[in-house]
Amino acid sequence: MNIEKVGVVGCGLMGSGIAEVAAKSGFEVKVREINDDAVEAGRKRIRRSLDKAVEKEKLSAEDRDATWERLSFTTEVSDLADRDLVIEAVVEDLELKNALFGELDGRCGEHTIFASNTSSLTITDMAAATSRPDRFVGLHFFNPVPVMKLVEVVRTIATSDETFDRAFAFSKALGKVPIAAKDNSGFVVNLLLVPYMLDAIRQLERGVASVADIDTGMTLGCGYPMGPFVLCDFVGIDTLYKISEIMFDEYREERYAPPPLLRRIVAMGRYGRKTGKGFYDWSGEQPVPLPI
Ligand code: CAA
């Protein structure tokens, strides 16, 4: 059975990107958020991104309008009952995700595939709590979703070949490059990326160099598109903290443990670009390093 109707739950940074890319690729997409304000914020975020693409002549006005037509929004989980695929992109909280999948499980058709965009929880912990572990995969996208080409397609020991193949084909239909990953916390990319970001924070704690100099070092010295602290601000410092706690819990290895400074910055509400402040102040034209 082909995937035509897609549901996206959560319309934050990742969910809005996933919904936008799926609608642009011709899928009929229904987005669910928890209340009208969140729906409005998500709708605006997607619209802004599509308008920007038109301004930059990456998308024609006709294609934007057609994409917009394929998108709809709801606050009701039951409105996703007819979907062929539902992708969850809510916050990294297993209880919340399981409550959501429990609700979806009772409402969606037998054929509906469930996918989670989690970056660090295991797919197994969600799939095992539903009646369809064979129709459950991980679809892990990267930020910013419209730009980053990779999708990690994650299978558990219960995922059927058919489900995996359909999820893999779906990722290709979005114009992405899928890779197959086993269901270990962090999959492939975060397993390597998260310790790197945490290590940068540890080196800062040790006073090796300043935020700006470490970032300049890694961009100009290694050709990375962003230094580790800009990347922390970009991913969300609260998100990085949650991811590292989950990965540390899974592996009990020091390399995944959140450094104290990370916890302090989260406690101050400096979550990165989304709140205007993280390692940098993002309120001006150029980011300015903040006192640490
Ligand atoms: N939506 C759509 N397009 C965007 C965009 C967005 N949010 N952000 C940037 N772009 C586009 C720009 O329009 C621009 O397009 P053109 O070249 O056609 O004009 C292009 O991307 C490059 O953007 P900029 O020139 O503004 O800036 P840049 O060269 O620094 O590129 C970047 C921006 C693509 C984000 C680049 O800095 C980059 O690749 N950074 C690393 C991102 C990364 O590592 N992401 C993974 C994060 S980890 C994660 O997501 C997983 C997890 O679980 C934590």
JSON list of N, CA and C in Angstrom, two decimals, residues 189-221:
[
{"chain": "A", "resi": 189, "resn": "VAL", "atom": "N", "xyz": [24.27, 9.37, 13.76]},
{"chain": "A", "resi": 189, "resn": "VAL", "atom": "CA", "xyz": [24.83, 10.72, 13.78]},
{"chain": "A", "resi": 189, "resn": "VAL", "atom": "C", "xyz": [24.99, 11.24, 15.21]},
{"chain": "A", "resi": 190, "resn": "ASN", "atom": "N", "xyz": [23.95, 11.16, 16.02]},
{"chain": "A", "resi": 190, "resn": "ASN", "atom": "CA", "xyz": [24.07, 11.72, 17.38]},
{"chain": "A", "resi": 190, "resn": "ASN", "atom": "C", "xyz": [25.03, 10.93, 18.27]},
{"chain": "A", "resi": 191, "resn": "LEU", "atom": "N", "xyz": [25.24, 9.67, 17.92]},
{"chain": "A", "resi": 191, "resn": "LEU", "atom": "CA", "xyz": [26.20, 8.86, 18.67]},
{"chain": "A", "resi": 191, "resn": "LEU", "atom": "C", "xyz": [27.59, 9.50, 18.59]},
{"chain": "A", "resi": 192, "resn": "LEU", "atom": "N", "xyz": [27.86, 10.12, 17.44]},
{"chain": "A", "resi": 192, "resn": "LEU", "atom": "CA", "xyz": [29.16, 10.77, 17.23]},
{"chain": "A", "resi": 192, "resn": "LEU", "atom": "C", "xyz": [29.11, 12.27, 17.49]},
{"chain": "A", "resi": 193, "resn": "LEU", "atom": "N", "xyz": [27.98, 12.89, 17.13]},
{"chain": "A", "resi": 193, "resn": "LEU", "atom": "CA", "xyz": [27.87, 14.35, 17.23]},
{"chain": "A", "resi": 193, "resn": "LEU", "atom": "C", "xyz": [27.71, 14.84, 18.67]},
{"chain": "A", "resi": 194, "resn": "VAL", "atom": "N", "xyz": [26.91, 14.15, 19.46]},
{"chain": "A", "resi": 194, "resn": "VAL", "atom": "CA", "xyz": [26.62, 14.63, 20.83]},
{"chain": "A", "resi": 194, "resn": "VAL", "atom": "C", "xyz": [27.89, 14.65, 21.69]},
{"chain": "A", "resi": 195, "resn": "PRO", "atom": "N", "xyz": [28.70, 13.56, 21.71]},
{"chain": "A", "resi": 195, "resn": "PRO", "atom": "CA", "xyz": [29.94, 13.66, 22.50]},
{"chain": "A", "resi": 195, "resn": "PRO", "atom": "C", "xyz": [30.86, 14.80, 22.04]},
{"chain": "A", "resi": 196, "resn": "TYR", "atom": "N", "xyz": [30.85, 15.08, 20.74]},
{"chain": "A", "resi": 196, "resn": "TYR", "atom": "CA", "xyz": [31.66, 16.20, 20.21]},
{"chain": "A", "resi": 196, "resn": "TYR", "atom": "C", "xyz": [31.18, 17.53, 20.80]},
{"chain": "A", "resi": 197, "resn": "MET", "atom": "N", "xyz": [29.86, 17.75, 20.80]},
{"chain": "A", "resi": 197, "resn": "MET", "atom": "CA", "xyz": [29.33, 19.01, 21.34]},
{"chain": "A", "resi": 197, "resn": "MET", "atom": "C", "xyz": [29.58, 19.11, 22.85]},
{"chain": "A", "resi": 198, "resn": "LEU", "atom": "N", "xyz": [29.39, 17.98, 23.54]},
{"chain": "A", "resi": 198, "resn": "LEU", "atom": "CA", "xyz": [29.60, 17.99, 25.00]},
{"chain": "A", "resi": 198, "resn": "LEU", "atom": "C", "xyz": [31.08, 18.22, 25.31]},
{"chain": "A", "resi": 199, "resn": "ASP", "atom": "N", "xyz": [31.95, 17.67, 24.48]},
{"chain": "A", "resi": 199, "resn": "ASP", "atom": "CA", "xyz": [33.39, 17.85, 24.67]},
{"chain": "A", "resi": 199, "resn": "ASP", "atom": "C", "xyz": [33.79, 19.30, 24.50]},
{"chain": "A", "resi": 200, "resn": "ALA", "atom": "N", "xyz": [33.15, 19.97, 23.54]},
{"chain": "A", "resi": 200, "resn": "ALA", "atom": "CA", "xyz": [33.44, 21.40, 23.34]},
{"chain": "A", "resi": 200, "resn": "ALA", "atom": "C", "xyz": [33.10, 22.17, 24.61]},
{"chain": "A", "resi": 201, "resn": "ILE", "atom": "N", "xyz": [31.98, 21.82, 25.25]},
{"chain": "A", "resi": 201, "resn": "ILE", "atom": "CA", "xyz": [31.58, 22.50, 26.49]},
{"chain": "A", "resi": 201, "resn": "ILE", "atom": "C", "xyz": [32.58, 22.18, 27.60]},
{"chain": "A", "resi": 202, "resn": "ARG", "atom": "N", "xyz": [33.05, 20.94, 27.64]},
{"chain": "A", "resi": 202, "resn": "ARG", "atom": "CA", "xyz": [34.05, 20.57, 28.67]},
{"chain": "A", "resi": 202, "resn": "ARG", "atom": "C", "xyz": [35.35, 21.35, 28.48]},
{"chain": "A", "resi": 203, "resn": "GLN", "atom": "N", "xyz": [35.74, 21.52, 27.22]},
{"chain": "A", "resi": 203, "resn": "GLN", "atom": "CA", "xyz": [36.99, 22.27, 26.97]},
{"chain": "A", "resi": 203, "resn": "GLN", "atom": "C", "xyz": [36.81, 23.73, 27.38]},
{"chain": "A", "resi": 204, "resn": "LEU", "atom": "N", "xyz": [35.59, 24.25, 27.18]},
{"chain": "A", "resi": 204, "resn": "LEU", "atom": "CA", "xyz": [35.29, 25.62, 27.61]},
{"chain": "A", "resi": 204, "resn": "LEU", "atom": "C", "xyz": [35.37, 25.71, 29.14]},
{"chain": "A", "resi": 205, "resn": "GLU", "atom": "N", "xyz": [34.83, 24.70, 29.82]},
{"chain": "A", "resi": 205, "resn": "GLU", "atom": "CA", "xyz": [34.90, 24.67, 31.29]},
{"chain": "A", "resi": 205, "resn": "GLU", "atom": "C", "xyz": [36.35, 24.67, 31.76]},
{"chain": "A", "resi": 206, "resn": "ARG", "atom": "N", "xyz": [37.20, 23.98, 31.00]},
{"chain": "A", "resi": 206, "resn": "ARG", "atom": "CA", "xyz": [38.63, 23.89, 31.38]},
{"chain": "A", "resi": 206, "resn": "ARG", "atom": "C", "xyz": [39.40, 25.16, 31.03]},
{"chain": "A", "resi": 207, "resn": "GLY", "atom": "N", "xyz": [38.73, 26.07, 30.31]},
{"chain": "A", "resi": 207, "resn": "GLY", "atom": "CA", "xyz": [39.37, 27.34, 29.97]},
{"chain": "A", "resi": 207, "resn": "GLY", "atom": "C", "xyz": [40.35, 27.25, 28.82]},
{"chain": "A", "resi": 208, "resn": "VAL", "atom": "N", "xyz": [40.17, 26.24, 27.96]},
{"chain": "A", "resi": 208, "resn": "VAL", "atom": "CA", "xyz": [41.09, 26.04, 26.84]},
{"chain": "A", "resi": 208, "resn": "VAL", "atom": "C", "xyz": [41.11, 27.25, 25.90]},
{"chain": "A", "resi": 209, "resn": "ALA", "atom": "N", "xyz": [39.94, 27.77, 25.60]},
{"chain": "A", "resi": 209, "resn": "ALA", "atom": "CA", "xyz": [39.82, 28.95, 24.72]},
{"chain": "A", "resi": 209, "resn": "ALA", "atom": "C", "xyz": [38.40, 29.50, 24.88]},
{"chain": "A", "resi": 210, "resn": "SER", "atom": "N", "xyz": [38.14, 30.63, 24.21]},
{"chain": "A", "resi": 210, "resn": "SER", "atom": "CA", "xyz": [36.80, 31.25, 24.33]},
{"chain": "A", "resi": 210, "resn": "SER", "atom": "C", "xyz": [35.81, 30.55, 23.40]},
{"chain": "A", "resi": 211, "resn": "VAL", "atom": "N", "xyz": [34.52, 30.83, 23.64]},
{"chain": "A", "resi": 211, "resn": "VAL", "atom": "CA", "xyz": [33.46, 30.30, 22.78]},
{"chain": "A", "resi": 211, "resn": "VAL", "atom": "C", "xyz": [33.75, 30.65, 21.32]},
{"chain": "A", "resi": 212, "resn": "ALA", "atom": "N", "xyz": [34.03, 31.94, 21.07]},
{"chain": "A", "resi": 212, "resn": "ALA", "atom": "CA", "xyz": [34.22, 32.40, 19.69]},
{"chain": "A", "resi": 212, "resn": "ALA", "atom": "C", "xyz": [35.45, 31.74, 19.07]},
{"chain": "A", "resi": 213, "resn": "ASP", "atom": "N", "xyz": [36.53, 31.59, 19.85]},
{"chain": "A", "resi": 213, "resn": "ASP", "atom": "CA", "xyz": [37.76, 31.01, 19.28]},
{"chain": "A", "resi": 213, "resn": "ASP", "atom": "C", "xyz": [37.61, 29.50, 19.02]},
{"chain": "A", "resi": 214, "resn": "ILE", "atom": "N", "xyz": [36.89, 28.81, 19.91]},
{"chain": "A", "resi": 214, "resn": "ILE", "atom": "CA", "xyz": [36.66, 27.37, 19.64]},
{"chain": "A", "resi": 214, "resn": "ILE", "atom": "C", "xyz": [35.82, 27.23, 18.36]},
{"chain": "A", "resi": 215, "resn": "ASP", "atom": "N", "xyz": [34.79, 28.07, 18.23]},
{"chain": "A", "resi": 215, "resn": "ASP", "atom": "CA", "xyz": [33.95, 28.01, 17.01]},
{"chain": "A", "resi": 215, "resn": "ASP", "atom": "C", "xyz": [34.76, 28.34, 15.76]},
{"chain": "A", "resi": 216, "resn": "THR", "atom": "N", "xyz": [35.58, 29.39, 15.85]},
{"chain": "A", "resi": 216, "resn": "THR", "atom": "CA", "xyz": [36.41, 29.74, 14.68]},
{"chain": "A", "resi": 216, "resn": "THR", "atom": "C", "xyz": [37.38, 28.60, 14.38]},
{"chain": "A", "resi": 217, "resn": "GLY", "atom": "N", "xyz": [37.93, 28.01, 15.42]},
{"chain": "A", "resi": 217, "resn": "GLY", "atom": "CA", "xyz": [38.86, 26.89, 15.23]},
{"chain": "A", "resi": 217, "resn": "GLY", "atom": "C", "xyz": [38.23, 25.76, 14.44]},
{"chain": "A", "resi": 218, "resn": "MET", "atom": "N", "xyz": [37.02, 25.39, 14.82]},
{"chain": "A", "resi": 218, "resn": "MET", "atom": "CA", "xyz": [36.41, 24.22, 14.17]},
{"chain": "A", "resi": 218, "resn": "MET", "atom": "C", "xyz": [35.84, 24.55, 12.78]},
{"chain": "A", "resi": 219, "resn": "THR", "atom": "N", "xyz": [35.42, 25.80, 12.58]},
{"chain": "A", "resi": 219, "resn": "THR", "atom": "CA", "xyz": [34.92, 26.13, 11.23]},
{"chain": "A", "resi": 219, "resn": "THR", "atom": "C", "xyz": [36.09, 26.27, 10.26]},
{"chain": "A", "resi": 220, "resn": "LEU", "atom": "N", "xyz": [37.09, 27.08, 10.65]},
{"chain": "A", "resi": 220, "resn": "LEU", "atom": "CA", "xyz": [38.20, 27.32, 9.71]},
{"chain": "A", "resi": 220, "resn": "LEU", "atom": "C", "xyz": [39.22, 26.19, 9.71]},
{"chain": "A", "resi": 221, "resn": "GLY", "atom": "N", "xyz": [39.36, 25.51, 10.84]},
{"chain": "A", "resi": 221, "resn": "GLY", "atom": "CA", "xyz": [40.36, 24.44, 10.92]},
{"chain": "A", "resi": 221, "resn": "GLY", "atom": "C", "xyz": [39.87, 23.13, 10.32]}
]
